[in-house]
Coordinates of C-alpha atoms in Angstrom, one line a residue:
M1 CA 21.8 18.8 -3.4
K2 CA 21.0 15.2 -4.0
E3 CA 23.5 12.8 -5.4
I4 CA 23.1 12.4 -9.2
K5 CA 23.2 8.7 -10.4
K6 CA 23.8 7.4 -13.8
T7 CA 20.1 6.4 -14.1
D8 CA 19.2 10.1 -13.4
K9 CA 21.4 11.3 -16.2
L10 CA 19.7 8.9 -18.6
L11 CA 16.3 10.4 -17.8
T12 CA 17.6 13.8 -18.9
E13 CA 18.8 12.5 -22.2
I14 CA 15.8 10.6 -23.4
K15 CA 12.1 11.3 -24.1
R16 CA 10.5 8.0 -25.1
I17 CA 9.8 5.4 -22.4
H18 CA 8.1 2.1 -22.8
M19 CA 6.8 0.4 -19.6
I20 CA 6.2 -3.4 -19.4
G21 CA 3.4 -4.2 -16.9
I22 CA 2.2 -0.6 -17.0
G23 CA -1.1 -1.4 -15.4
G24 CA 0.4 -2.6 -12.2
S25 CA -0.2 -0.7 -9.0
G26 CA 3.4 0.3 -8.8
M27 CA 3.9 1.2 -12.5
C28 CA 0.6 3.1 -13.2
P29 CA 1.4 6.1 -11.0
I30 CA 4.9 6.4 -12.4
A31 CA 3.5 6.4 -16.0
E32 CA 1.2 9.3 -15.1
I33 CA 4.0 11.3 -13.5
L34 CA 6.4 10.7 -16.5
H35 CA 3.6 11.6 -18.9
S36 CA 3.0 14.9 -17.0
K37 CA 6.7 15.7 -17.2
G38 CA 6.5 15.6 -21.0
Y39 CA 7.9 12.1 -21.7
T40 CA 6.3 10.1 -24.5
V41 CA 5.1 7.1 -22.5
T42 CA 3.9 3.8 -24.0
G43 CA 3.3 0.5 -22.2
S44 CA 2.0 -3.0 -22.3
D45 CA 0.2 -5.4 -20.0
T46 CA -1.3 -8.9 -20.2
T47 CA -5.0 -7.8 -19.5
D48 CA -7.1 -4.7 -19.9
T49 CA -8.0 -3.3 -16.5
E50 CA -9.4 -0.1 -14.9
K51 CA -5.8 1.2 -14.7
T52 CA -4.9 0.6 -18.3
R53 CA -8.1 2.3 -19.4
Y54 CA -7.3 5.2 -17.1
L55 CA -3.9 5.6 -18.7
R56 CA -5.4 5.5 -22.2
E57 CA -7.7 8.4 -21.2
L58 CA -4.6 10.4 -20.3
G59 CA -3.3 9.9 -23.9
I60 CA -0.9 7.1 -23.1
K61 CA -0.7 4.2 -25.7
V62 CA -1.2 0.9 -23.9
Y63 CA -0.9 -2.5 -25.7
I64 CA -2.7 -5.6 -24.3
G65 CA -0.4 -8.5 -24.9
Q66 CA 3.4 -8.3 -24.8
K67 CA 5.3 -8.4 -28.2
A68 CA 8.7 -7.3 -29.4
E69 CA 7.1 -4.8 -31.8
N70 CA 5.4 -2.9 -28.9
L71 CA 8.7 -1.2 -28.2
G72 CA 8.5 1.1 -31.2
E73 CA 11.1 3.8 -31.0
A74 CA 11.5 3.7 -27.2
E75 CA 14.8 4.9 -25.8
L76 CA 14.3 3.3 -22.3
I77 CA 12.4 0.2 -21.2
A78 CA 11.0 0.1 -17.7
Y79 CA 9.7 -3.1 -16.2
S80 CA 8.2 -4.3 -12.9
A81 CA 10.0 -6.8 -10.7
A82 CA 7.5 -9.5 -11.8
V83 CA 8.6 -9.3 -15.4
P84 CA 11.3 -12.0 -16.2
E85 CA 14.2 -11.6 -18.6
T86 CA 12.5 -14.0 -21.0
N87 CA 9.6 -11.6 -21.5
P88 CA 9.5 -10.9 -25.3
E89 CA 9.8 -7.1 -24.8
R90 CA 12.7 -7.3 -22.4
A91 CA 14.4 -9.8 -24.7
E92 CA 13.9 -7.4 -27.7
A93 CA 15.3 -4.5 -25.7
E94 CA 18.4 -6.6 -25.0
K95 CA 18.7 -7.5 -28.6
R96 CA 18.4 -3.8 -29.8
G97 CA 20.7 -2.5 -27.0
I98 CA 17.9 -0.3 -25.5
P99 CA 18.7 0.6 -21.8
T100 CA 16.4 -1.1 -19.3
M101 CA 15.4 -0.1 -15.8
E102 CA 13.5 -1.9 -13.0
R103 CA 10.6 0.0 -11.5
S104 CA 12.2 0.8 -8.2
V105 CA 15.3 2.2 -9.9
L106 CA 13.2 4.4 -12.1
L107 CA 11.1 5.6 -9.2
G108 CA 14.4 6.3 -7.3
A109 CA 15.5 8.5 -10.1
I110 CA 12.2 10.4 -10.0
T111 CA 12.6 10.9 -6.2
R112 CA 15.7 12.8 -6.9
Q113 CA 13.8 15.2 -9.2
Y114 CA 12.0 16.7 -6.2
E115 CA 13.4 19.0 -3.5
N116 CA 11.2 17.4 -0.8
C117 CA 10.6 13.7 -1.1
I118 CA 8.5 12.1 1.7
G119 CA 9.1 8.3 1.8
V120 CA 6.5 6.3 3.8
A121 CA 7.8 2.9 4.9
G122 CA 6.7 0.1 7.3
T123 CA 5.2 -3.4 7.1
H124 CA 1.7 -2.1 7.6
G125 CA -0.1 1.1 6.8
K126 CA 2.0 2.5 4.0
T127 CA -0.8 3.1 1.6
T128 CA -3.1 4.6 4.2
V129 CA -0.5 7.1 5.5
T130 CA 0.8 8.0 2.0
S131 CA -2.8 8.7 1.0
M132 CA -3.6 10.6 4.1
I133 CA -0.5 12.9 3.9
T134 CA -1.3 13.4 0.2
Q135 CA -4.9 14.4 1.0
I136 CA -3.9 16.8 3.7
L137 CA -1.4 18.5 1.4
L138 CA -3.9 18.6 -1.5
L139 CA -6.7 20.1 0.5
N140 CA -4.4 22.7 2.0
K141 CA -3.2 23.8 -1.5
M142 CA 0.3 22.5 -1.1
E143 CA 0.2 21.0 -4.7
P144 CA 2.0 17.6 -4.0
T145 CA 2.9 14.9 -6.4
A146 CA 2.2 11.4 -5.1
V147 CA 2.9 7.7 -5.8
I148 CA 0.4 5.5 -3.9
G149 CA -0.1 1.8 -3.8
G150 CA -3.9 2.2 -3.8
K151 CA -6.5 4.5 -5.2
L152 CA -6.9 7.9 -3.4
P153 CA -10.7 8.5 -3.5
I154 CA -10.5 12.3 -4.0
S155 CA -8.2 12.0 -7.0
G156 CA -9.7 8.8 -8.4
A157 CA -6.2 7.4 -9.1
S158 CA -3.1 6.0 -7.4
S159 CA -1.1 9.0 -8.3
V160 CA -1.4 12.8 -8.0
V161 CA 0.5 15.2 -10.2
G162 CA 1.1 18.6 -8.5
S163 CA 3.2 21.7 -9.3
S164 CA 5.3 21.9 -6.0
E165 CA 8.6 20.3 -5.2
T166 CA 7.0 17.8 -2.8
L167 CA 6.7 14.2 -3.7
V168 CA 4.9 11.7 -1.3
C169 CA 6.1 8.2 -2.1
E170 CA 4.9 4.9 -0.8
S171 CA 8.2 3.0 -0.1
C172 CA 8.1 -0.8 -0.2
E173 CA 10.8 -2.9 1.5
F174 CA 10.4 -6.0 -0.6
V175 CA 13.7 -7.0 -2.3
N176 CA 15.1 -3.8 -0.8
S177 CA 13.5 -1.8 -3.5
F178 CA 13.1 1.3 -1.3
L179 CA 16.9 1.6 -0.9
E180 CA 16.9 3.0 -4.5
F181 CA 15.0 6.0 -3.3
S182 CA 16.3 9.3 -2.0
P183 CA 13.8 10.6 0.7
D184 CA 14.4 13.9 2.4
I185 CA 11.8 12.9 5.0
S186 CA 11.1 9.3 5.9
V187 CA 8.3 7.7 7.9
L188 CA 8.8 4.4 9.7
L189 CA 5.4 3.1 10.8
N190 CA 6.2 -0.4 12.2
I191 CA 8.2 -3.5 11.5
D192 CA 6.6 -7.0 11.4
D193 CA 7.6 -10.4 10.1
D194 CA 6.8 -10.2 6.4
H195 CA 8.8 -10.9 3.3
L196 CA 11.0 -13.4 5.2
D197 CA 11.3 -15.4 2.0
F198 CA 13.6 -12.6 0.9
F199 CA 15.1 -11.2 4.1
K200 CA 15.4 -14.7 5.8
T201 CA 15.8 -13.2 9.4
M202 CA 14.2 -10.3 11.3
D203 CA 17.6 -8.9 11.9
N204 CA 18.1 -8.5 8.1
L205 CA 14.6 -7.0 7.8
C206 CA 15.3 -4.4 10.6
A207 CA 18.7 -3.6 9.1
S208 CA 17.0 -2.8 5.7
F209 CA 14.5 -0.4 7.4
G210 CA 17.4 1.2 9.2
K211 CA 19.3 1.8 5.9
F212 CA 16.1 3.3 4.4
V213 CA 15.7 5.8 7.3
G214 CA 19.5 6.5 7.1
L215 CA 18.9 7.9 3.5
S216 CA 16.8 10.8 4.9
K217 CA 17.6 13.9 6.8
I218 CA 14.5 13.7 9.1
S219 CA 12.5 10.6 10.0
Y220 CA 9.2 10.1 11.9
V221 CA 9.6 6.8 13.7
N222 CA 7.0 4.8 15.7
G223 CA 8.3 5.3 19.3
D224 CA 6.0 2.6 20.6
D225 CA 7.5 -0.1 18.4
E226 CA 10.7 -1.5 19.8
L227 CA 11.9 -3.0 16.5
C228 CA 11.6 0.5 14.9
L229 CA 13.6 2.1 17.7
S230 CA 16.2 -0.6 17.4
A231 CA 16.4 -0.2 13.6
V232 CA 17.2 3.5 13.8
K233 CA 19.6 3.4 16.7
G234 CA 22.9 5.2 16.1
L235 CA 21.8 6.9 12.8
Q236 CA 22.8 10.4 11.9
T237 CA 19.3 11.1 10.7
K238 CA 17.2 13.4 13.0
I239 CA 14.6 11.1 14.6
I240 CA 11.2 12.4 15.6
T241 CA 9.1 9.8 17.5
F242 CA 5.3 9.4 17.5
G243 CA 2.9 7.1 19.4
K244 CA 0.6 6.8 22.4
Q245 CA 3.3 7.0 25.0
K246 CA 3.9 10.5 26.4
S247 CA 7.7 10.0 26.0
N248 CA 7.2 10.5 22.2
D249 CA 7.8 13.8 20.5
F250 CA 4.2 13.6 19.1
Y251 CA 1.7 11.6 21.0
A252 CA -2.1 10.9 21.0
D253 CA -4.0 11.4 24.3
N254 CA -7.6 11.6 25.4
I255 CA -8.4 8.8 22.9
K256 CA -12.1 8.0 22.5
S257 CA -14.1 5.9 20.2
G258 CA -16.2 8.0 17.7
E259 CA -19.0 7.1 15.3
F260 CA -16.6 6.3 12.4
G261 CA -13.2 5.9 14.1
F262 CA -11.1 7.1 17.0
C263 CA -10.9 10.7 18.2
F264 CA -7.9 12.1 20.0
D265 CA -5.9 15.1 20.9
V266 CA -2.5 15.6 19.4
F267 CA 0.4 16.7 21.6
K268 CA 3.9 17.9 20.7
S269 CA 6.5 18.0 23.4
G270 CA 3.8 17.9 26.0
Q271 CA 1.7 20.7 24.5
K272 CA -1.7 20.1 22.9
I273 CA -1.5 21.4 19.3
G274 CA -4.6 19.8 17.7
H275 CA -7.4 17.3 17.6
L276 CA -8.3 14.6 15.1
D277 CA -11.6 12.8 14.4
M278 CA -10.8 9.8 12.3
H279 CA -13.3 8.5 9.7
I280 CA -11.6 5.2 9.3
P281 CA -12.1 2.5 11.9
G282 CA -9.5 0.6 13.8
E283 CA -7.0 1.4 16.6
H284 CA -4.1 1.1 14.3
N285 CA -5.3 4.1 12.5
I286 CA -4.6 6.3 15.5
Y287 CA -0.9 5.9 14.6
N288 CA -1.6 6.5 10.9
G289 CA -3.5 9.7 11.7
L290 CA -1.0 10.9 14.2
V291 CA 2.1 10.6 12.0
S292 CA 0.3 12.2 9.1
F293 CA -0.5 15.1 11.4
A294 CA 3.1 15.3 12.6
V295 CA 4.6 15.4 9.1
C296 CA 2.2 17.9 7.7
Y297 CA 2.3 20.1 10.9
D298 CA 6.1 20.4 10.6
M299 CA 5.7 21.3 6.9
G300 CA 3.6 24.3 8.0
V301 CA 0.0 23.1 7.5
S302 CA -2.3 24.5 10.2
P303 CA -3.8 22.1 12.8
E304 CA -7.3 23.1 11.6
G305 CA -6.4 22.4 8.0
I306 CA -5.0 19.0 8.9
A307 CA -8.1 18.1 11.0
D308 CA -10.5 19.0 8.2
A309 CA -8.6 16.9 5.6
V310 CA -8.4 13.9 8.0
Y311 CA -12.1 14.2 8.8
K312 CA -12.8 14.0 5.1
F313 CA -10.5 11.0 4.6
S314 CA -12.5 7.8 4.2
G315 CA -9.6 5.5 3.4
A316 CA -7.5 4.5 0.4
G317 CA -8.7 2.0 -2.2
R318 CA -8.9 -1.6 -0.9
R319 CA -8.2 -0.4 2.7
F320 CA -11.5 -1.1 4.5
E321 CA -13.1 0.2 1.4
G322 CA -16.9 0.3 1.7
Y323 CA -19.2 -1.1 -1.0
G324 CA -22.3 0.2 0.7
T325 CA -25.1 -1.5 2.6
H326 CA -27.5 -3.6 0.6
K327 CA -30.6 -5.3 2.1
G328 CA -29.2 -4.5 5.5
I329 CA -25.8 -6.2 4.8
T330 CA -22.7 -4.1 4.7
V331 CA -20.0 -5.1 2.2
V332 CA -16.3 -4.1 2.7
D333 CA -13.1 -5.0 0.9
D334 CA -9.6 -4.9 2.4
Y335 CA -6.0 -5.6 1.2
A336 CA -5.1 -7.4 4.5
H337 CA -2.8 -10.4 3.8
H338 CA -0.7 -10.5 7.0
P339 CA -2.0 -11.8 10.4
T340 CA -1.5 -8.3 12.0
E341 CA -3.5 -6.7 9.2
I342 CA -6.2 -9.4 9.2
A343 CA -6.7 -8.9 13.0
A344 CA -6.7 -5.1 12.7
T345 CA -9.4 -5.3 9.9
L346 CA -11.6 -7.8 11.8
N347 CA -11.3 -5.9 15.1
A348 CA -12.2 -2.7 13.3
A349 CA -15.3 -4.3 12.0
K350 CA -16.2 -5.7 15.4
S351 CA -15.9 -2.2 16.9
L352 CA -18.6 -0.9 14.6
G353 CA -21.3 -2.9 16.3
F354 CA -22.4 -5.4 13.5
N355 CA -24.3 -8.5 14.5
K356 CA -21.9 -10.9 12.7
V357 CA -18.6 -10.4 11.0
I358 CA -18.3 -12.7 8.0
T359 CA -15.2 -12.9 5.9
V360 CA -13.5 -14.5 3.0
F361 CA -9.7 -14.5 3.0
Q362 CA -7.5 -15.0 -0.1
P363 CA -4.0 -16.2 1.0
F364 CA -1.2 -14.7 -1.0
T365 CA 2.0 -16.7 -1.8
Y366 CA 2.9 -20.1 -0.4
S367 CA 6.0 -18.8 1.5
R368 CA 4.0 -16.2 3.3
V369 CA 1.3 -18.8 4.3
E370 CA 3.9 -21.3 5.4
N371 CA 5.7 -18.7 7.6
L372 CA 2.5 -17.1 9.0
K373 CA -0.1 -19.8 8.9
D374 CA -0.7 -20.1 12.7
G375 CA -0.9 -16.3 13.0
M376 CA -3.5 -16.4 10.2
V377 CA -5.6 -19.0 12.1
K378 CA -5.5 -16.9 15.3
A379 CA -6.4 -13.7 13.5
L380 CA -9.3 -15.3 11.5
K381 CA -10.8 -16.6 14.7
I382 CA -12.0 -13.1 15.4
A383 CA -14.6 -13.4 12.6
D384 CA -17.9 -15.2 13.2
K385 CA -17.8 -17.1 9.9
V386 CA -14.8 -17.7 7.7
F387 CA -14.3 -18.8 4.1
L388 CA -11.0 -19.1 2.2
T389 CA -9.9 -19.3 -1.4
P390 CA -7.0 -21.5 -2.5
I391 CA -3.6 -19.8 -2.1
V392 CA -2.6 -17.3 -4.9
A393 CA 0.8 -18.6 -6.1
S394 CA 1.9 -15.2 -7.6
R395 CA 5.6 -15.7 -8.4
E396 CA 6.1 -19.0 -6.5
E397 CA 5.9 -22.8 -6.7
N398 CA 4.4 -24.7 -3.8
I399 CA 7.6 -26.4 -2.4
Y400 CA 6.1 -26.3 1.1
G401 CA 3.1 -28.6 0.6
I402 CA 0.9 -25.9 2.2
S403 CA -2.7 -25.3 1.3
S404 CA -5.7 -23.2 2.6
E405 CA -7.0 -26.3 4.2
Y406 CA -4.3 -26.1 6.9
I407 CA -6.2 -22.9 8.1
T408 CA -9.8 -24.0 7.6
D409 CA -9.1 -27.3 9.4
R410 CA -8.3 -25.3 12.5
L411 CA -11.4 -23.0 12.3
E412 CA -14.8 -24.2 13.2
G413 CA -17.2 -24.1 10.3
A414 CA -14.7 -22.7 7.8
A415 CA -14.5 -23.8 4.2
V416 CA -12.3 -23.4 1.1
L417 CA -14.2 -22.4 -2.1
S418 CA -12.4 -21.7 -5.4
D419 CA -15.3 -20.7 -7.6
Y420 CA -16.2 -17.0 -7.1
E421 CA -19.9 -17.6 -8.0
E422 CA -20.2 -20.3 -5.4
L423 CA -18.3 -18.2 -2.9
T424 CA -20.5 -15.2 -3.5
N425 CA -23.7 -17.2 -2.9
A426 CA -22.2 -18.8 0.2
L427 CA -21.3 -15.4 1.7
I428 CA -24.8 -14.0 1.0
E429 CA -26.5 -17.1 2.5
S430 CA -24.4 -16.7 5.6
A431 CA -25.3 -13.1 6.2
D432 CA -28.4 -11.5 7.7
E433 CA -29.6 -7.9 8.1
G434 CA -27.1 -6.1 10.4
D435 CA -24.1 -8.2 9.4
I436 CA -20.9 -7.2 7.6
I437 CA -19.2 -9.2 4.8
I438 CA -15.4 -8.5 4.4
T439 CA -13.4 -9.7 1.4
M440 CA -9.7 -9.8 2.3
G441 CA -6.4 -10.4 0.5
A442 CA -3.8 -9.1 -1.9
G443 CA -5.1 -10.7 -5.0
D444 CA -8.4 -10.2 -6.9
I445 CA -10.8 -11.1 -4.1
Y446 CA -12.3 -7.6 -4.4
K447 CA -14.2 -9.1 -7.4
V448 CA -16.2 -11.1 -4.9
A449 CA -17.3 -7.9 -3.1
Q450 CA -18.4 -6.5 -6.4
K451 CA -20.4 -9.7 -7.2
I452 CA -22.0 -9.6 -3.8
V453 CA -23.2 -6.0 -4.3
E454 CA -24.5 -6.9 -7.8
K455 CA -26.5 -9.8 -6.4
L456 CA -27.9 -7.9 -3.4
A457 CA -28.7 -4.9 -5.5

């Protein structure tokens, strides 16, 4: 039986929840789950988006613009980490004595409402693996509920609401938010140098991942990643390793490059138990496919059922998401915003045999660029032609004096363009038949991919 916290008790006593920033990628799936559980959910956001429109179609009232009167008769106010105390709706909740709950705390309470919560963590690949596990369980009639950081194509949303006791939950380490969760099964994909503006040191980052794994009974850990192994050393949690090395509990062997991605045999304890044909490119996706197989196989899904679902998996939203080929030019969008992710995305494109790989990268937050700028330069050198946008500030001020020009000055022929119309034209002019254009970044750079397709079509 999971530990019941004060926040959990509150959820049993109330029925009306108002969510500030309801259209955010982290808030939207929670709103859908709460709505499905019979809560009266309302919310607000600063702009009308695809997500806010989707929530309205479900019957959830969404206000555009944030005002005190939006709270109505709400008994609980939920807010995302980006919403400050000065927000008029948070201030009104304080004034009226309405309980408030940050998103990760609310999601943590939801994880304790399910008998089998699968928490997927790691610096890279969380959205892909959460999506892949969800798709496998869905197509094998296991009726999961899921909270995903990107859109799952077969559901058309970033959430899935099922009737079983299984919840698949993307678990983000930023500001230790995943330590609010109560996973029964955890997945640790990798550990890399991100969010050091918060964690300060790699030791602190590794310790946080170790604490997360320690919350679960069983954990699937990347046995090829020394930082992962170090993070989980000495834990009481049952550790199951995966990777390419044959010393792992689950390992990939006989790896070959297929038409759409890598193909490989899956071994458990030295015995071949299955085969996967990936339909998403990139060597990093061998690990993503392997651990998704391992988790679902141990849950009782047949190797054939897993293989079929993985074969049909074309990626999560904004993860090497294809926008089609127009006038011989292929357009792809990707969420990559860390050097490891940038390199993985560009190498994946290179492996597909395009003549030229042309990219625009939108750097996200000044602290990340300051910490990772030389890695970004090295990764972007993989592309044949590079554009950048100015850095997206998000929650920060530029106390570092850093700019996108630091990167373009170190890349031959690279340029910084801020106007999306000008950027769209420059990308199209740089491309010929047989080339691929990739828009990359954690902000709204996907809009450029959409503009490119509109112009080419």
